[in-house]
Amino acid sequence: MEKTMVGKLFEDEASGQSRNELNKYALACSVVASIVAIIFGYDTGVMSGAMLFIKDEMRINDVQVEVLAGILNLCALVGSLMAGRTSDQIGRRYTIVLASIIFMIGAILMGYGPNYAILLVGRCITGIGVGFALMIAPVYSAEISSSATRGFLTSLPELCIGLGILTGYVSNYCFGKIAAKIGWRLMLGVAAVPSLALACGVLTMPESPRWLVLQGRLKDSKVVLYKVSNTEEEAELRFRDIKVAAGIAEDCQQDVVKLNRNTHGEGVWRELLNPTPAVRRILVAAIGIHFFEHAVGIEAIILYSPRIFKKAGIMAKDKLLLATVGVGVTKALFILVATFFLDKIGRRRLLFTSTIGVTISLSALGFSLTMVEKSKGNLFWALILSIISVYMYVAFFNSGIAPVTWVYSTEIFPLKLRAQGMSAGVAVNRLMNAAISLSFISIYEAITIGGTFFMFAGISVIALVFFYFFLPETKGRSLEEIEMLFGGNAEPSCKEDGQARNDV
């Protein structure tokens, strides 16, 4: 008896260790899905440098530059609202394919760009693709990952955005040496190539097991779960939890179940607009974290970093672009670091540390740029402090706020509401992104560039208070358990005729 108990103890420990290991197939699927985020990141990064050449060639004013920068995010807002319902209808996998095709069309139009109007149309189409990509990549990654590795896999899209932005900055530096009329068109048009490759590659991936359960395709879901789990026990446990969350009793053994409710996202917006107390708290948390991600000014740093460095005292275009490459390197490096800590030290700790660091960095940047503006000569120390502050800001932001925003908002929604709830969060995210993109130049011309970054520092203090009171820790919990943190519950059932009640 004693040996049996000891043996069982070791088996449980081994099983737990196995569940905590990263499944290679799930990792591969998340990597492929996240490539769409690289394309988005590239477009964001490359436009910061391309705008320098576009403004000179097309002789556009600062307002037109702001519109060109910000229109992508307004269109992304529309795309994100469309993406939730689309992914519920056609599935997560085909939604990624659709995003890739939209990206490809937009990149071709921008690369062609004979005039400002065509360039703007291409930017708008790309923006719709961005909305799709930002919603679907983290949702897919979250739905195929286990609770032990969800933070890592769901943060991969944000890492890929960082890599894409870095690639865009490097592209600026390299293509910037070519004749201006050709260089910026190559910067923007080259994104069509990986878009086409991704559209083909995604077709080799499996569909999300949670989406399959929502369609009543239990057998297909189980097949996928066996591939993305390390053991049969883990696959069965995850399968049981997903069935319960979908309103299907865990003892149902049928391959296909007909659900007594809509399974393609119908009625979800009604539930989001007239939410239960638990869903209301989830919406506040998701929308709030997406709001503050951009309200603290990241888009001003990423998109307008050449202007910031120019204000600090760097004048040569090649040096401006080279300094911007440093921003991209810092962003990618610290997101990579964060991905390994999300599942170890938790979302809240990273978020608090990141926000405090962002506040300090913004204050230092505001101070240094104010001193440069008030000085009649060159202040070398202020230039160095400005550069260090920008890099510190990017490091702190991407070690916490950036990855946690996408991981957290993806994992807190109930199964039925996840895709379209995430769409609402992404819509707010893009709205704030557009607001900063479209207004940054106008704001700093009104209150000085130093004053603008002091404003962002004040907003980051408010963000810290919000994160403390409204965002509970979710580390280590299954997607089906997290709703309980916000006061949610579910009552699963399975009828003899194979139909499941609409209890979720």
Short mmCIF file of C-alpha atoms in Angstrom, two decimals:
data_model
loop_
_atom_site.label_atom_id
_atom_site.label_comp_id
_atom_site.label_asym_id
_atom_site.label_seq_id
_atom_site.Cartn_x
_atom_site.Cartn_y
_atom_site.Cartn_z
CA MET A 1 0.00 0.00 0.00
CA GLU A 2 2.81 2.38 0.96
CA LYS A 3 4.65 1.67 -2.31
CA THR A 4 1.47 2.27 -4.28
CA MET A 5 0.93 5.66 -2.61
CA VAL A 6 4.55 6.67 -3.18
CA GLY A 7 4.34 5.54 -6.80
CA LYS A 8 1.18 7.55 -7.32
CA LEU A 9 2.85 10.59 -5.76
CA PHE A 10 5.73 10.38 -8.24
CA GLU A 11 3.27 9.88 -11.11
CA ASP A 12 1.35 13.03 -10.09
CA GLU A 13 4.59 15.02 -9.88
CA ALA A 14 5.69 13.77 -13.30
CA SER A 15 2.28 14.60 -14.72
CA GLY A 16 2.46 18.11 -13.29
CA GLN A 17 5.95 18.62 -14.69
CA SER A 18 4.77 17.40 -18.07
CA ARG A 19 1.85 19.84 -18.09
CA ASN A 20 4.24 22.69 -17.26
CA GLU A 21 6.51 21.88 -20.21
CA LEU A 22 6.11 23.86 -23.40
CA ASN A 23 4.46 21.78 -26.11
CA LYS A 24 6.50 22.10 -29.32
CA TYR A 25 3.51 21.72 -31.63
CA ALA A 26 1.57 24.45 -29.79
CA LEU A 27 4.69 26.65 -29.95
CA ALA A 28 5.00 26.12 -33.72
CA CYS A 29 1.33 27.01 -34.26
CA SER A 30 1.66 30.16 -32.16
CA VAL A 31 4.79 31.21 -34.03
CA VAL A 32 3.09 30.83 -37.42
CA ALA A 33 -0.01 32.71 -36.22
CA SER A 34 2.18 35.46 -34.80
CA ILE A 35 3.91 36.14 -38.12
CA VAL A 36 0.92 38.30 -39.02
CA ALA A 37 2.00 40.54 -36.13
CA ILE A 38 5.50 40.85 -37.64
CA ILE A 39 3.93 42.26 -40.80
CA PHE A 40 1.95 44.78 -38.77
CA GLY A 41 5.02 45.75 -36.75
CA TYR A 42 7.05 46.16 -39.92
CA ASP A 43 4.46 48.51 -41.40
CA THR A 44 4.44 50.60 -38.21
CA GLY A 45 8.22 50.82 -37.96
CA VAL A 46 8.90 51.43 -41.64
CA MET A 47 6.39 54.27 -41.88
CA SER A 48 8.28 56.32 -39.27
CA GLY A 49 11.25 56.60 -41.63
CA ALA A 50 9.32 56.52 -44.90
CA MET A 51 7.40 59.63 -43.84
CA LEU A 52 10.62 61.64 -43.94
CA PHE A 53 11.01 60.86 -47.66
CA ILE A 54 7.27 60.97 -48.51
CA LYS A 55 6.96 64.47 -47.03
CA ASP A 56 9.86 65.74 -49.17
CA GLU A 57 8.76 64.07 -52.43
CA MET A 58 5.01 64.75 -52.25
CA ARG A 59 5.42 68.10 -50.47
CA ILE A 60 2.74 67.35 -47.87
CA ASN A 61 2.25 69.39 -44.69
CA ASP A 62 2.32 68.26 -41.04
CA VAL A 63 -1.45 67.74 -40.94
CA GLN A 64 -1.24 65.36 -43.93
CA VAL A 65 1.65 63.57 -42.22
CA GLU A 66 -0.47 63.11 -39.08
CA VAL A 67 -3.38 61.80 -41.18
CA LEU A 68 -1.08 59.35 -42.98
CA ALA A 69 0.28 58.13 -39.65
CA GLY A 70 -3.05 57.95 -37.81
CA ILE A 71 -5.45 56.73 -40.51
CA LEU A 72 -4.08 53.20 -40.17
CA ASN A 73 -5.34 52.97 -36.61
CA LEU A 74 -8.78 54.39 -37.37
CA CYS A 75 -9.18 51.74 -40.05
CA ALA A 76 -7.75 49.15 -37.67
CA LEU A 77 -10.57 50.04 -35.28
CA VAL A 78 -13.07 49.07 -38.00
CA GLY A 79 -11.08 45.93 -38.80
CA SER A 80 -10.95 44.82 -35.17
CA LEU A 81 -14.72 45.18 -34.77
CA MET A 82 -15.22 43.10 -37.92
CA ALA A 83 -12.66 40.49 -36.88
CA GLY A 84 -14.43 39.21 -33.77
CA ARG A 85 -17.62 38.21 -35.58
CA THR A 86 -15.63 36.97 -38.58
CA SER A 87 -13.50 34.65 -36.45
CA ASP A 88 -16.62 33.28 -34.75
CA GLN A 89 -18.13 32.55 -38.16
CA ILE A 90 -15.24 31.16 -40.23
CA GLY A 91 -12.85 30.16 -37.46
CA ARG A 92 -9.60 31.55 -36.06
CA ARG A 93 -7.38 29.99 -38.73
CA TYR A 94 -9.15 31.39 -41.79
CA THR A 95 -9.38 34.80 -40.12
CA ILE A 96 -5.55 34.87 -40.02
CA VAL A 97 -5.51 34.00 -43.74
CA LEU A 98 -7.94 36.85 -44.43
CA ALA A 99 -5.77 39.28 -42.46
CA SER A 100 -2.72 38.25 -44.52
CA ILE A 101 -4.52 38.83 -47.81
CA ILE A 102 -5.70 42.28 -46.68
CA PHE A 103 -2.14 43.15 -45.65
CA MET A 104 -0.82 42.07 -49.05
CA ILE A 105 -3.29 44.27 -50.97
CA GLY A 106 -2.49 47.28 -48.78
CA ALA A 107 1.29 46.80 -49.14
CA ILE A 108 1.05 46.60 -52.93
CA LEU A 109 -0.95 49.83 -53.11
CA MET A 110 1.45 51.67 -50.79
CA GLY A 111 4.47 50.39 -52.67
CA TYR A 112 2.91 51.65 -55.90
CA GLY A 113 1.92 55.00 -54.33
CA PRO A 114 1.94 57.41 -57.33
CA ASN A 115 0.24 60.10 -55.24
CA TYR A 116 -0.93 60.91 -51.72
CA ALA A 117 -4.49 59.68 -52.33
CA ILE A 118 -3.43 56.18 -53.45
CA LEU A 119 -0.93 56.00 -50.59
CA LEU A 120 -3.71 56.87 -48.15
CA VAL A 121 -6.03 54.20 -49.61
CA GLY A 122 -3.29 51.58 -49.25
CA ARG A 123 -2.70 52.69 -45.68
CA CYS A 124 -6.43 52.36 -44.93
CA ILE A 125 -6.60 48.81 -46.34
CA THR A 126 -3.51 47.87 -44.35
CA GLY A 127 -5.22 49.31 -41.27
CA ILE A 128 -8.16 46.93 -41.67
CA GLY A 129 -5.65 44.06 -41.83
CA VAL A 130 -4.03 45.38 -38.65
CA GLY A 131 -7.37 45.26 -36.84
CA PHE A 132 -7.82 41.62 -37.84
CA ALA A 133 -4.25 40.70 -36.92
CA LEU A 134 -4.22 42.34 -33.50
CA MET A 135 -7.40 40.55 -32.47
CA ILE A 136 -6.87 37.09 -33.91
CA ALA A 137 -3.18 36.30 -33.26
CA PRO A 138 -3.34 36.46 -29.42
CA VAL A 139 -6.79 34.83 -29.32
CA TYR A 140 -5.58 31.85 -31.35
CA SER A 141 -2.40 31.53 -29.26
CA ALA A 142 -4.37 31.66 -26.01
CA GLU A 143 -6.87 29.04 -27.15
CA ILE A 144 -4.29 26.39 -28.09
CA SER A 145 -2.00 26.90 -25.08
CA SER A 146 -2.12 25.34 -21.62
CA SER A 147 -2.53 27.47 -18.50
CA ALA A 148 1.14 26.92 -17.58
CA THR A 149 2.50 28.30 -20.87
CA ARG A 150 -0.31 30.66 -21.94
CA GLY A 151 1.55 33.81 -20.91
CA PHE A 152 4.55 32.89 -23.04
CA LEU A 153 2.62 31.80 -26.13
CA THR A 154 0.07 34.64 -26.00
CA SER A 155 2.87 37.21 -25.72
CA LEU A 156 4.52 35.94 -28.92
CA PRO A 157 2.40 38.25 -31.15
CA GLU A 158 3.64 41.25 -29.16
CA LEU A 159 7.21 39.97 -29.50
CA CYS A 160 6.64 39.62 -33.24
CA ILE A 161 5.33 43.19 -33.41
CA GLY A 162 8.61 44.27 -31.82
CA LEU A 163 10.64 42.24 -34.30
CA GLY A 164 8.56 43.68 -37.13
CA ILE A 165 9.15 47.25 -35.95
CA LEU A 166 12.89 46.56 -35.69
CA THR A 167 12.87 45.12 -39.22
CA GLY A 168 11.03 48.23 -40.42
CA TYR A 169 13.64 50.50 -38.84
CA VAL A 170 16.48 48.50 -40.41
CA SER A 171 14.63 48.65 -43.75
CA ASN A 172 14.45 52.44 -43.39
CA TYR A 173 18.18 52.65 -42.82
CA CYS A 174 19.03 50.34 -45.74
CA PHE A 175 16.50 51.53 -48.36
CA GLY A 176 17.05 55.13 -47.26
CA LYS A 177 20.38 55.02 -49.11
CA ILE A 178 18.58 54.32 -52.42
CA ALA A 179 17.12 57.10 -54.57
CA ALA A 180 14.27 58.71 -52.60
CA LYS A 181 11.52 57.99 -55.17
CA ILE A 182 12.32 54.26 -55.14
CA GLY A 183 13.54 53.80 -51.58
CA TRP A 184 10.38 54.58 -49.62
CA ARG A 185 8.25 52.59 -52.08
CA LEU A 186 10.44 49.54 -51.53
CA MET A 187 10.19 50.11 -47.76
CA LEU A 188 6.39 49.89 -47.91
CA GLY A 189 5.84 47.41 -50.75
CA VAL A 190 8.15 44.63 -49.60
CA ALA A 191 5.63 43.62 -46.88
CA ALA A 192 3.48 41.99 -49.59
CA VAL A 193 5.93 39.05 -49.84
CA PRO A 194 5.65 37.67 -46.27
CA SER A 195 1.88 38.32 -46.36
CA LEU A 196 1.47 35.89 -49.24
CA ALA A 197 3.73 33.32 -47.61
CA LEU A 198 1.78 33.53 -44.35
CA ALA A 199 -1.58 33.05 -46.08
CA CYS A 200 -0.28 29.73 -47.44
CA GLY A 201 1.49 28.65 -44.24
CA VAL A 202 -1.51 29.16 -41.95
CA LEU A 203 -3.48 26.54 -43.88
CA THR A 204 -1.17 23.86 -42.40
CA MET A 205 -2.19 24.81 -38.84
CA PRO A 206 -5.05 23.22 -36.87
CA GLU A 207 -8.16 25.14 -35.88
CA SER A 208 -8.58 26.38 -32.32
CA PRO A 209 -9.92 23.50 -30.15
CA ARG A 210 -12.14 25.91 -28.22
CA TRP A 211 -13.75 27.25 -31.40
CA LEU A 212 -14.35 23.67 -32.55
CA VAL A 213 -16.17 22.89 -29.29
CA LEU A 214 -18.36 25.97 -29.78
CA GLN A 215 -19.39 24.45 -33.12
CA GLY A 216 -20.20 21.15 -31.40
CA ARG A 217 -17.29 19.39 -33.16
CA LEU A 218 -16.05 17.56 -30.08
CA LYS A 219 -14.07 14.86 -31.85
CA ASP A 220 -12.15 17.38 -33.99
CA SER A 221 -11.39 19.46 -30.90
CA LYS A 222 -10.09 16.44 -29.03
CA VAL A 223 -7.77 15.54 -31.90
CA VAL A 224 -6.23 19.03 -31.79
CA LEU A 225 -5.91 18.95 -28.00
CA TYR A 226 -3.97 15.69 -28.16
CA LYS A 227 -1.48 17.44 -30.45
CA VAL A 228 -1.06 20.59 -28.35
CA SER A 229 -0.92 18.78 -24.98
CA ASN A 230 2.04 16.86 -23.55
CA THR A 231 0.06 13.92 -22.18
CA GLU A 232 -3.28 12.22 -22.75
CA GLU A 233 -4.25 13.13 -19.19
CA GLU A 234 -3.62 16.81 -19.86
CA ALA A 235 -5.58 16.68 -23.14
CA GLU A 236 -8.54 15.01 -21.41
CA LEU A 237 -8.48 17.53 -18.57
CA ARG A 238 -8.41 20.50 -20.94
CA PHE A 239 -11.10 18.92 -23.09
CA ARG A 240 -13.35 18.47 -20.06
CA ASP A 241 -12.86 22.08 -18.93
CA ILE A 242 -13.63 23.45 -22.40
CA LYS A 243 -16.82 21.37 -22.66
CA VAL A 244 -18.02 22.66 -19.31
CA ALA A 245 -17.28 26.26 -20.34
CA ALA A 246 -19.26 25.72 -23.55
CA GLY A 247 -22.27 24.42 -21.61
CA ILE A 248 -21.66 20.75 -22.45
CA ALA A 249 -21.53 18.25 -19.59
CA GLU A 250 -18.07 16.76 -19.12
CA ASP A 251 -19.37 13.18 -19.41
CA CYS A 252 -20.69 13.71 -22.97
CA GLN A 253 -18.98 11.16 -25.24
CA GLN A 254 -20.52 12.08 -28.60
CA ASP A 255 -18.33 13.14 -31.53
CA VAL A 256 -20.69 15.90 -32.65
CA VAL A 257 -23.13 17.78 -30.42
CA LYS A 258 -25.90 20.01 -31.67
CA LEU A 259 -26.02 23.09 -29.47
CA ASN A 260 -29.33 24.74 -28.58
CA ARG A 261 -27.87 28.18 -29.18
CA ASN A 262 -26.07 30.25 -31.77
CA THR A 263 -22.52 29.08 -32.40
CA HIS A 264 -21.18 31.72 -34.78
CA GLY A 265 -21.13 34.71 -32.48
CA GLU A 266 -24.75 35.78 -32.89
CA GLY A 267 -26.05 37.76 -29.93
CA VAL A 268 -22.63 38.27 -28.35
CA TRP A 269 -22.71 42.05 -28.74
CA ARG A 270 -26.08 42.06 -26.99
CA GLU A 271 -24.45 40.35 -24.01
CA LEU A 272 -21.49 42.73 -24.10
CA LEU A 273 -23.70 45.83 -24.24
CA ASN A 274 -26.05 44.50 -21.55
CA PRO A 275 -23.55 42.59 -19.42
CA THR A 276 -23.82 40.64 -16.21
CA PRO A 277 -21.84 42.08 -13.25
CA ALA A 278 -18.97 39.63 -13.95
CA VAL A 279 -18.80 40.49 -17.65
CA ARG A 280 -19.01 44.19 -16.79
CA ARG A 281 -15.92 43.88 -14.58
CA ILE A 282 -14.14 41.97 -17.33
CA LEU A 283 -15.01 44.66 -19.89
CA VAL A 284 -13.75 47.42 -17.59
CA ALA A 285 -10.47 45.56 -17.10
CA ALA A 286 -9.98 44.74 -20.81
CA ILE A 287 -10.97 48.15 -22.16
CA GLY A 288 -9.03 49.94 -19.43
CA ILE A 289 -5.75 48.14 -20.04
CA HIS A 290 -6.03 48.70 -23.80
CA PHE A 291 -6.83 52.39 -23.22
CA PHE A 292 -3.81 52.98 -21.02
CA GLU A 293 -1.40 51.01 -23.22
CA HIS A 294 -1.47 53.87 -25.73
CA ALA A 295 -2.52 56.73 -23.45
CA VAL A 296 0.99 56.60 -21.94
CA GLY A 297 2.42 57.68 -25.30
CA ILE A 298 4.07 54.64 -26.89
CA GLU A 299 2.90 55.57 -30.38
CA ALA A 300 4.53 58.99 -30.06
CA ILE A 301 7.85 57.28 -29.33
CA ILE A 302 7.59 54.55 -31.99
CA LEU A 303 6.14 56.57 -34.86
CA TYR A 304 7.75 59.93 -34.22
CA SER A 305 11.11 58.91 -32.73
CA PRO A 306 13.04 60.57 -35.63
CA ARG A 307 11.31 63.89 -34.76
CA ILE A 308 12.02 63.43 -31.05
CA PHE A 309 15.70 62.78 -31.69
CA LYS A 310 15.77 65.76 -34.05
CA LYS A 311 14.27 67.97 -31.34
CA ALA A 312 16.94 66.65 -28.97
CA GLY A 313 19.69 67.75 -31.37
CA ILE A 314 20.38 65.01 -33.97
CA MET A 315 20.03 66.56 -37.43
CA ALA A 316 21.45 64.17 -40.08
CA LYS A 317 18.84 61.80 -41.59
CA ASP A 318 21.11 58.74 -41.50
CA LYS A 319 21.90 59.34 -37.81
CA LEU A 320 18.21 59.85 -37.05
CA LEU A 321 17.35 56.53 -38.68
CA LEU A 322 20.26 54.78 -36.95
CA ALA A 323 19.14 56.09 -33.54
CA THR A 324 15.66 54.80 -34.35
CA VAL A 325 17.09 51.32 -35.01
CA GLY A 326 18.22 51.37 -31.38
CA VAL A 327 14.59 51.89 -30.34
CA GLY A 328 13.60 48.80 -32.33
CA VAL A 329 16.40 46.68 -30.83
CA THR A 330 15.45 47.73 -27.30
CA LYS A 331 11.76 47.00 -27.92
CA ALA A 332 12.36 43.50 -29.32
CA LEU A 333 14.91 42.59 -26.64
CA PHE A 334 12.77 43.53 -23.65
CA ILE A 335 9.59 41.94 -25.02
CA LEU A 336 11.62 38.74 -25.40
CA VAL A 337 12.72 39.02 -21.77
CA ALA A 338 9.13 39.62 -20.64
CA THR A 339 7.81 36.51 -22.39
CA PHE A 340 9.89 34.31 -20.08
CA PHE A 341 8.64 36.02 -16.90
CA LEU A 342 4.90 36.26 -17.57
CA ASP A 343 4.25 32.70 -16.40
CA LYS A 344 6.81 32.84 -13.58
CA ILE A 345 6.31 36.10 -11.68
CA GLY A 346 2.83 36.99 -12.89
CA ARG A 347 1.03 39.70 -14.83
CA ARG A 348 0.51 42.22 -12.02
CA ARG A 349 4.14 42.43 -10.87
CA LEU A 350 5.37 42.99 -14.42
CA LEU A 351 2.65 45.56 -14.99
CA PHE A 352 3.45 47.55 -11.83
CA THR A 353 7.21 47.53 -12.40
CA SER A 354 6.75 48.51 -16.03
CA THR A 355 4.37 51.40 -15.29
CA ILE A 356 6.60 52.86 -12.58
CA GLY A 357 9.59 52.71 -14.94
CA VAL A 358 7.57 54.31 -17.74
CA THR A 359 6.57 57.19 -15.44
CA ILE A 360 10.17 57.90 -14.46
CA SER A 361 11.40 57.67 -18.07
CA LEU A 362 8.70 60.00 -19.40
CA SER A 363 9.48 62.55 -16.69
CA ALA A 364 13.19 62.45 -17.56
CA LEU A 365 12.43 62.78 -21.28
CA GLY A 366 10.09 65.71 -20.65
CA PHE A 367 12.74 67.43 -18.53
CA SER A 368 15.58 66.94 -21.05
CA LEU A 369 13.54 68.10 -24.05
CA THR A 370 12.32 71.13 -22.11
CA MET A 371 15.92 72.08 -21.32
CA VAL A 372 16.90 71.69 -25.00
CA GLU A 373 14.01 73.94 -26.07
CA LYS A 374 14.88 76.64 -23.52
CA SER A 375 18.60 76.56 -24.28
CA LYS A 376 20.04 78.91 -26.89
CA GLY A 377 22.91 76.55 -27.69
CA ASN A 378 23.44 72.79 -27.92
CA LEU A 379 23.18 70.89 -24.65
CA PHE A 380 25.09 67.66 -25.08
CA TRP A 381 24.02 66.30 -21.69
CA ALA A 382 20.35 66.94 -22.52
CA LEU A 383 20.77 65.15 -25.86
CA ILE A 384 22.28 62.11 -24.13
CA LEU A 385 19.58 62.15 -21.42
CA SER A 386 16.87 62.33 -24.11
CA ILE A 387 18.28 59.29 -25.92
CA ILE A 388 18.71 57.32 -22.68
CA SER A 389 15.18 58.27 -21.55
CA VAL A 390 13.66 57.10 -24.84
CA TYR A 391 15.48 53.77 -24.62
CA MET A 392 14.54 53.39 -20.93
CA TYR A 393 10.90 54.13 -21.74
CA VAL A 394 10.85 51.54 -24.53
CA ALA A 395 12.56 48.98 -22.26
CA PHE A 396 10.14 49.42 -19.35
CA PHE A 397 7.05 49.63 -21.57
CA ASN A 398 7.89 46.44 -23.44
CA SER A 399 8.89 44.48 -20.37
CA GLY A 400 5.39 44.78 -18.93
CA ILE A 401 2.61 46.97 -20.29
CA ALA A 402 2.98 45.84 -23.92
CA PRO A 403 2.87 42.03 -23.53
CA VAL A 404 0.58 41.99 -20.47
CA THR A 405 -2.09 44.05 -22.28
CA TRP A 406 -2.55 41.38 -24.94
CA VAL A 407 -2.11 38.35 -22.70
CA TYR A 408 -4.47 39.65 -20.02
CA SER A 409 -7.27 40.91 -22.25
CA THR A 410 -7.23 37.68 -24.25
CA GLU A 411 -7.49 35.35 -21.26
CA ILE A 412 -10.15 37.04 -19.09
CA PHE A 413 -13.16 36.78 -21.43
CA PRO A 414 -15.48 33.75 -21.22
CA LEU A 415 -15.24 31.33 -24.16
CA LYS A 416 -18.38 32.48 -25.96
CA LEU A 417 -17.47 36.19 -25.60
CA ARG A 418 -13.71 35.93 -26.15
CA ALA A 419 -13.35 36.82 -29.84
CA GLN A 420 -15.83 39.71 -29.92
CA GLY A 421 -14.91 40.90 -26.43
CA MET A 422 -11.30 41.04 -27.54
CA SER A 423 -12.48 42.98 -30.61
CA ALA A 424 -13.92 45.66 -28.33
CA GLY A 425 -10.61 45.92 -26.48
CA VAL A 426 -8.62 46.13 -29.71
CA ALA A 427 -11.01 48.79 -31.03
CA VAL A 428 -10.27 50.96 -27.99
CA ASN A 429 -6.58 50.19 -28.42
CA ARG A 430 -6.61 51.36 -32.03
CA LEU A 431 -8.75 54.40 -31.18
CA MET A 432 -6.18 55.56 -28.63
CA ASN A 433 -3.35 54.72 -31.03
CA ALA A 434 -5.01 56.85 -33.72
CA ALA A 435 -5.65 59.67 -31.25
CA ILE A 436 -1.95 59.85 -30.34
CA SER A 437 -0.80 59.44 -33.97
CA LEU A 438 -3.11 62.13 -35.28
CA SER A 439 -2.57 64.65 -32.50
CA PHE A 440 1.02 64.32 -31.27
CA ILE A 441 2.49 67.04 -33.50
CA SER A 442 -0.42 69.39 -32.78
CA ILE A 443 -0.17 68.78 -29.02
CA TYR A 444 3.56 69.41 -28.79
CA GLU A 445 3.22 72.55 -30.90
CA ALA A 446 0.60 73.76 -28.41
CA ILE A 447 2.24 72.81 -25.08
CA THR A 448 5.86 72.12 -26.16
CA ILE A 449 7.32 68.67 -26.74
CA GLY A 450 8.65 68.49 -23.18
CA GLY A 451 5.23 69.37 -21.80
CA THR A 452 3.66 66.62 -23.90
CA PHE A 453 5.84 63.96 -22.28
CA PHE A 454 5.11 65.35 -18.81
CA MET A 455 1.43 64.90 -19.73
CA PHE A 456 2.07 61.26 -20.66
CA ALA A 457 3.88 60.79 -17.32
CA GLY A 458 0.79 62.03 -15.47
CA ILE A 459 -1.42 59.62 -17.39
CA SER A 460 0.88 56.73 -16.48
CA VAL A 461 0.36 57.49 -12.77
CA ILE A 462 -3.41 57.20 -13.30
CA ALA A 463 -2.79 53.94 -15.18
CA LEU A 464 -0.88 52.50 -12.21
CA VAL A 465 -3.84 53.22 -9.90
CA PHE A 466 -6.25 51.57 -12.36
CA PHE A 467 -4.09 48.45 -12.72
CA TYR A 468 -3.87 48.09 -8.93
CA PHE A 469 -7.62 48.17 -8.28
CA PHE A 470 -9.13 46.53 -11.37
CA LEU A 471 -6.75 43.79 -12.56
CA PRO A 472 -6.54 40.62 -10.43
CA GLU A 473 -3.71 38.15 -11.02
CA THR A 474 -4.45 35.42 -13.62
CA LYS A 475 -1.12 33.56 -13.67
CA GLY A 476 -1.43 29.78 -13.67
CA ARG A 477 -5.22 29.65 -13.99
CA SER A 478 -7.01 27.95 -16.88
CA LEU A 479 -9.08 30.07 -19.24
CA GLU A 480 -12.15 28.37 -17.83
CA GLU A 481 -11.19 29.31 -14.22
CA ILE A 482 -10.36 32.97 -14.81
CA GLU A 483 -13.98 34.07 -15.19
CA MET A 484 -14.48 33.10 -11.55
CA LEU A 485 -12.01 35.85 -10.53
CA PHE A 486 -14.55 38.37 -11.78
CA GLY A 487 -17.55 36.65 -10.20
CA GLY A 488 -18.68 34.50 -13.17
CA ASN A 489 -20.10 30.98 -13.11
CA ALA A 490 -21.43 28.34 -15.48
CA GLU A 491 -23.75 25.34 -15.24
CA PRO A 492 -22.96 22.65 -17.81
CA SER A 493 -25.45 20.11 -19.08
CA CYS A 494 -25.75 17.34 -21.64
CA LYS A 495 -29.15 16.05 -22.76
CA GLU A 496 -29.85 12.54 -23.93
CA ASP A 497 -30.70 13.78 -27.42
CA GLY A 498 -27.20 15.20 -27.74
CA GLN A 499 -28.19 18.84 -27.32
CA ALA A 500 -26.52 21.20 -24.90
CA ARG A 501 -28.20 24.01 -23.03
CA ASN A 502 -27.30 27.63 -23.51
CA ASP A 503 -25.94 28.12 -20.00
CA VAL A 504 -22.65 29.88 -20.73
#
